[in-house]
Tab-separated table of C-alpha atoms and ligand atoms in Angstrom:
chain	number	residue	atom	x	y	z
A	1	MET	CA	-117.974	-52.757	21.124
A	2	ARG	CA	-120.350	-53.687	23.803
A	3	ILE	CA	-119.647	-52.780	27.442
A	4	ASP	CA	-121.813	-54.229	30.335
A	5	ILE	CA	-121.477	-52.163	33.486
A	6	ILE	CA	-122.615	-53.576	36.926
A	7	THR	CA	-123.603	-51.225	39.241
A	8	ILE	CA	-125.943	-49.717	42.387
A	9	PHE	CA	-125.800	-46.307	40.888
A	10	PRO	CA	-126.722	-46.320	37.484
A	11	GLU	CA	-127.845	-42.683	37.527
A	12	ILE	CA	-124.254	-41.764	38.018
A	13	PHE	CA	-123.515	-42.594	34.308
A	14	GLU	CA	-126.356	-40.484	32.980
A	15	GLY	CA	-124.088	-37.548	32.644
A	16	PRO	CA	-120.806	-38.930	31.109
A	17	PHE	CA	-122.828	-41.200	28.616
A	18	ASN	CA	-125.243	-39.226	27.651
A	19	HIS	CA	-123.359	-36.036	26.075
A	20	SER	CA	-120.533	-35.292	23.612
A	21	ILE	CA	-118.499	-38.149	21.913
A	22	VAL	CA	-119.962	-41.095	23.901
A	23	LYS	CA	-123.543	-40.251	23.364
A	24	ARG	CA	-122.947	-39.797	19.390
A	25	ALA	CA	-120.794	-43.208	19.477
A	26	GLN	CA	-123.929	-44.708	20.952
A	27	GLU	CA	-126.443	-43.049	18.516
A	28	LYS	CA	-124.052	-44.070	15.567
A	29	GLY	CA	-124.044	-47.785	16.674
A	30	LEU	CA	-120.562	-48.103	17.540
A	31	VAL	CA	-120.804	-48.871	20.879
A	32	GLU	CA	-123.526	-50.461	23.293
A	33	ILE	CA	-123.551	-49.570	26.782
A	34	TYR	CA	-125.967	-51.316	28.961
A	35	LEU	CA	-126.379	-50.433	32.898
A	36	HIS	CA	-127.191	-53.371	35.147
A	37	GLN	CA	-128.851	-52.562	38.823
A	38	LEU	CA	-126.868	-54.870	40.656
A	39	ARG	CA	-129.912	-54.889	43.193
A	40	ASP	CA	-132.232	-56.423	40.392
A	41	TYR	CA	-130.466	-59.861	41.121
A	42	THR	CA	-130.985	-60.116	44.967
A	43	SER	CA	-133.159	-62.928	46.500
A	44	ASP	CA	-134.152	-60.884	49.518
A	45	LYS	CA	-137.185	-58.683	49.484
A	46	HIS	CA	-134.716	-55.693	50.792
A	47	HIS	CA	-132.447	-56.052	47.934
A	48	LYS	CA	-129.545	-56.295	49.921
A	49	VAL	CA	-126.341	-56.341	48.346
A	50	ASP	CA	-123.695	-55.973	51.159
A	51	ASP	CA	-123.291	-57.651	54.373
A	52	TYR	CA	-120.774	-57.597	57.130
A	53	ALA	CA	-117.213	-58.960	56.842
A	54	PHE	CA	-116.580	-62.314	58.611
A	55	SER	CA	-113.659	-60.975	60.159
A	56	GLY	CA	-115.446	-58.095	61.822
A	57	GLY	CA	-113.968	-54.596	61.382
A	58	ALA	CA	-115.138	-51.602	59.703
A	59	GLY	CA	-117.422	-51.471	56.160
A	60	MET	CA	-119.853	-53.459	54.548
A	61	VAL	CA	-118.535	-56.409	51.859
A	62	MET	CA	-120.381	-56.655	48.477
A	63	MET	CA	-122.017	-60.139	48.492
A	64	ILE	CA	-121.000	-62.763	45.748
A	65	GLU	CA	-124.708	-64.082	45.191
A	66	PRO	CA	-126.096	-61.040	43.416
A	67	VAL	CA	-122.989	-60.462	41.509
A	68	ALA	CA	-122.839	-64.333	40.289
A	69	ARG	CA	-126.284	-63.928	39.122
A	70	VAL	CA	-125.870	-61.039	36.850
A	71	ILE	CA	-122.549	-62.123	35.447
A	72	GLU	CA	-123.669	-65.939	34.735
A	73	LYS	CA	-126.727	-64.403	33.560
A	74	LEU	CA	-124.564	-62.160	31.000
A	75	LYS	CA	-122.145	-64.971	30.297
A	76	SER	CA	-125.025	-67.264	29.180
A	77	GLU	CA	-126.045	-65.151	26.354
A	78	ARG	CA	-122.510	-64.218	24.922
A	79	ALA	CA	-118.766	-64.620	25.211
A	80	TYR	CA	-116.814	-61.915	27.025
A	81	ASP	CA	-113.270	-60.790	26.493
A	82	GLU	CA	-112.475	-59.469	30.082
A	83	ILE	CA	-114.625	-59.196	33.146
A	84	ILE	CA	-113.213	-56.095	34.980
A	85	TYR	CA	-113.669	-55.117	38.566
A	86	THR	CA	-112.788	-51.531	39.534
A	87	SER	CA	-110.609	-51.372	42.402
A	88	PRO	CA	-107.990	-48.927	43.907
A	89	ASP	CA	-105.589	-51.957	44.274
A	90	GLY	CA	-105.880	-52.961	40.364
A	91	GLU	CA	-103.504	-52.473	37.599
A	92	LEU	CA	-102.844	-48.931	36.833
A	93	PHE	CA	-104.982	-47.725	33.890
A	94	ASP	CA	-103.013	-45.950	30.955
A	95	GLN	CA	-103.194	-45.418	27.292
A	96	PRO	CA	-101.467	-48.651	26.058
A	97	LEU	CA	-104.156	-50.450	28.464
A	98	ALA	CA	-107.231	-48.319	26.861
A	99	ASN	CA	-105.828	-49.253	23.377
A	100	HIS	CA	-105.580	-53.026	24.123
A	101	LEU	CA	-109.198	-53.268	25.719
A	102	SER	CA	-110.471	-51.082	22.788
A	103	THR	CA	-109.833	-53.950	20.295
A	104	TYR	CA	-112.666	-56.182	22.166
A	105	GLU	CA	-115.846	-56.988	21.559
A	106	ASN	CA	-117.494	-57.509	24.911
A	107	LEU	CA	-116.438	-56.450	28.201
A	108	ILE	CA	-118.333	-56.533	31.913
A	109	ILE	CA	-117.207	-53.647	34.113
A	110	LEU	CA	-117.968	-54.434	37.579
A	111	CYS	CA	-118.251	-51.115	40.016
A	112	GLY	CA	-116.594	-52.047	43.474
A	113	HIS	CA	-118.277	-50.428	46.653
A	114	TYR	CA	-118.303	-50.606	50.259
A	115	LYS	CA	-115.068	-51.735	51.800
A	116	GLY	CA	-114.589	-54.348	49.232
A	117	ILE	CA	-116.085	-57.423	47.522
A	118	ASP	CA	-116.339	-61.019	48.908
A	119	GLU	CA	-112.917	-62.396	47.515
A	120	ARG	CA	-114.437	-65.160	45.718
A	121	ILE	CA	-115.886	-62.911	43.210
A	122	ARG	CA	-112.466	-61.862	42.369
A	123	GLU	CA	-111.385	-65.353	42.343
A	124	HIS	CA	-113.941	-66.922	40.286
A	125	PHE	CA	-115.484	-64.225	37.877
A	126	ILE	CA	-113.082	-61.457	37.619
A	127	THR	CA	-110.539	-61.555	34.730
A	128	LYS	CA	-109.044	-58.111	35.097
A	129	GLU	CA	-108.735	-55.456	38.237
A	130	ILE	CA	-108.125	-51.881	37.113
A	131	SER	CA	-107.438	-49.097	39.099
A	132	ILE	CA	-107.427	-45.367	37.488
A	133	GLY	CA	-104.955	-43.841	39.815
A	134	ASN	CA	-103.504	-43.986	43.391
A	135	TYR	CA	-106.374	-42.403	45.391
A	136	VAL	CA	-109.393	-44.113	46.774
A	137	LEU	CA	-113.182	-43.050	45.458
A	138	SER	CA	-115.994	-43.853	46.991
A	139	GLY	CA	-116.899	-46.073	44.360
A	140	GLY	CA	-116.066	-47.719	41.131
A	141	GLU	CA	-118.703	-45.826	39.123
A	142	LEU	CA	-116.454	-42.879	38.144
A	143	ALA	CA	-113.401	-45.149	37.176
A	144	ALA	CA	-115.735	-47.328	34.942
A	145	ALA	CA	-117.063	-44.058	33.529
A	146	VAL	CA	-113.472	-43.087	33.023
A	147	ILE	CA	-112.475	-46.336	31.536
A	148	THR	CA	-115.610	-46.417	29.130
A	149	ASP	CA	-114.989	-42.861	27.900
A	150	SER	CA	-111.200	-43.563	27.002
A	151	LEU	CA	-112.280	-46.961	24.922
A	152	VAL	CA	-115.250	-45.296	23.019
A	153	ARG	CA	-112.964	-42.540	21.599
A	154	LEU	CA	-110.584	-45.051	20.403
A	155	LEU	CA	-113.188	-47.220	18.246
A	156	PRO	CA	-113.204	-46.828	14.520
A	157	GLY	CA	-115.456	-44.115	13.413
A	158	VAL	CA	-115.948	-42.285	16.591
A	159	LEU	CA	-113.598	-39.601	16.159
A	160	GLY	CA	-113.501	-37.861	12.799
A	161	ASN	CA	-109.865	-37.959	11.054
A	162	GLU	CA	-109.219	-34.674	11.662
A	163	VAL	CA	-109.509	-35.227	15.476
A	164	SER	CA	-107.888	-38.854	15.382
A	165	ALA	CA	-107.485	-40.375	18.659
A	166	LEU	CA	-103.910	-41.045	17.146
A	167	THR	CA	-102.872	-37.427	18.037
A	168	ASP	CA	-103.653	-37.574	21.470
A	169	SER	CA	-101.386	-37.004	24.248
A	170	PHE	CA	-99.561	-40.370	25.510
A	171	GLN	CA	-100.346	-42.109	22.064
A	172	ASN	CA	-96.603	-41.890	21.330
A	173	ASN	CA	-95.191	-41.389	25.000
A	174	LEU	CA	-95.575	-37.741	24.296
A	175	VAL	CA	-97.933	-34.939	25.623
A	176	SER	CA	-99.820	-32.921	22.842
A	177	PRO	CA	-98.249	-29.683	21.931
A	178	PRO	CA	-99.782	-26.609	22.854
A	179	VAL	CA	-102.863	-25.309	20.404
A	180	TYR	CA	-104.235	-21.523	19.801
A	181	THR	CA	-107.282	-20.165	18.013
A	182	ARG	CA	-108.646	-16.710	17.533
A	183	PRO	CA	-107.631	-13.969	18.066
A	184	ARG	CA	-104.136	-13.785	17.088
A	185	ASP	CA	-103.377	-11.247	19.602
A	186	PHE	CA	-105.012	-10.855	22.904
A	187	ARG	CA	-103.806	-8.255	25.143
A	188	GLY	CA	-100.589	-8.663	23.358
A	189	TRP	CA	-100.319	-12.222	24.293
A	190	LYS	CA	-99.784	-13.356	20.720
A	191	VAL	CA	-100.168	-16.867	18.947
A	192	PRO	CA	-96.587	-18.225	17.864
A	193	ASP	CA	-95.565	-16.736	14.516
A	194	ILE	CA	-94.601	-20.438	13.192
A	195	LEU	CA	-98.241	-21.340	13.471
A	196	LEU	CA	-99.413	-18.630	11.132
A	197	SER	CA	-96.677	-19.092	8.655
A	198	GLY	CA	-98.558	-21.458	6.405
A	199	ASN	CA	-95.562	-23.795	5.989
A	200	GLU	CA	-96.844	-27.218	7.287
A	201	ARG	CA	-93.600	-28.956	7.356
A	202	LEU	CA	-91.980	-26.369	9.872
A	203	ILE	CA	-95.357	-26.612	11.680
A	204	GLU	CA	-95.339	-30.184	12.044
A	205	GLU	CA	-91.509	-29.845	13.340
A	206	TRP	CA	-92.475	-27.253	15.847
A	207	LYS	CA	-95.077	-29.030	17.251
A	208	PHE	CA	-93.160	-32.254	17.653
A	209	GLU	CA	-90.259	-30.317	19.104
A	210	GLN	CA	-92.815	-28.685	21.687
A	211	SER	CA	-94.213	-32.152	22.513
A	212	VAL	CA	-90.857	-33.524	23.445
A	213	LYS	CA	-90.044	-30.083	25.304
A	214	ARG	CA	-93.403	-30.648	27.373
A	215	THR	CA	-93.064	-34.058	27.945
A	216	GLN	CA	-89.509	-33.606	29.330
A	217	LYS	CA	-90.737	-31.025	31.664
A	218	ARG	CA	-93.884	-32.191	32.801
A	219	ARG	CA	-93.824	-35.943	32.339
A	220	PRO	CA	-90.261	-37.069	31.960
A	221	GLY	CA	-91.083	-40.780	32.791
A	222	LEU	CA	-92.768	-41.366	29.637
A	223	LEU	CA	-89.540	-40.715	27.790
A	224	GLU	CA	-88.138	-43.320	29.733
A	225	GLU	CA	-90.875	-45.811	28.941
G	301	ADE	N1	-112.675	-47.823	43.283
G	301	ADE	C1	-112.325	-46.812	44.253
G	301	ADE	N2	-110.962	-46.109	43.905
G	301	ADE	C2	-110.758	-46.323	42.647
G	301	ADE	C3	-109.838	-46.279	41.917
G	301	ADE	N3	-108.743	-45.483	42.225
G	301	ADE	N4	-109.524	-46.551	40.756
G	301	ADE	C4	-110.531	-47.781	40.422
G	301	ADE	N5	-111.880	-48.040	41.228
G	301	ADE	C5	-111.815	-47.292	42.388
């Protein structure tokens, strides 16, 4: 999979993409992530990417020209499955959407900023708008990092079998069961006996029951779905 991210703050991605699973996936050649500085696609000497809204009102608006340039350049090089814009009013991101997007070859993610982007960008270039939750971030970069991370861990070969993404919370509309490690007893707080029993069938049954109970208690909406 290839992901092209268009942003005015490429540095924000250094942390999330240069550690742990996303880093290893890139090193193994399972995903290629390219960051494009939007300011490199401006025509004026100040590298201006925003301007006042025609309607007036507070806040600057991301201009169409640099966005058009970078997207058209990328599209001339390969076909893209989706051109995503991160925005608080987009479709809510969830595991089924992550699963779906992870099957694609090439994605562009445009990170929103300022008060919004010129509506013509959305009309003419964007094929999908995604929100990562009902709250407003100061920019789309963190949303793009979240989306990318959740896609990368789903790619074949990224996680070992023993930690397959299929056992993640939400994959079967259930949250994960509790897990424990050593010591067996910490200040009298004990690991459930069943997990030490060695009986695989009973352990699997216990985990499933715990998942269902936790889902009922914490996220009942998932069971209705
Ligand atoms: N940009 C600002 N807030 C956002 C959100 N909640 N999701 C995606 N992009 C955003």
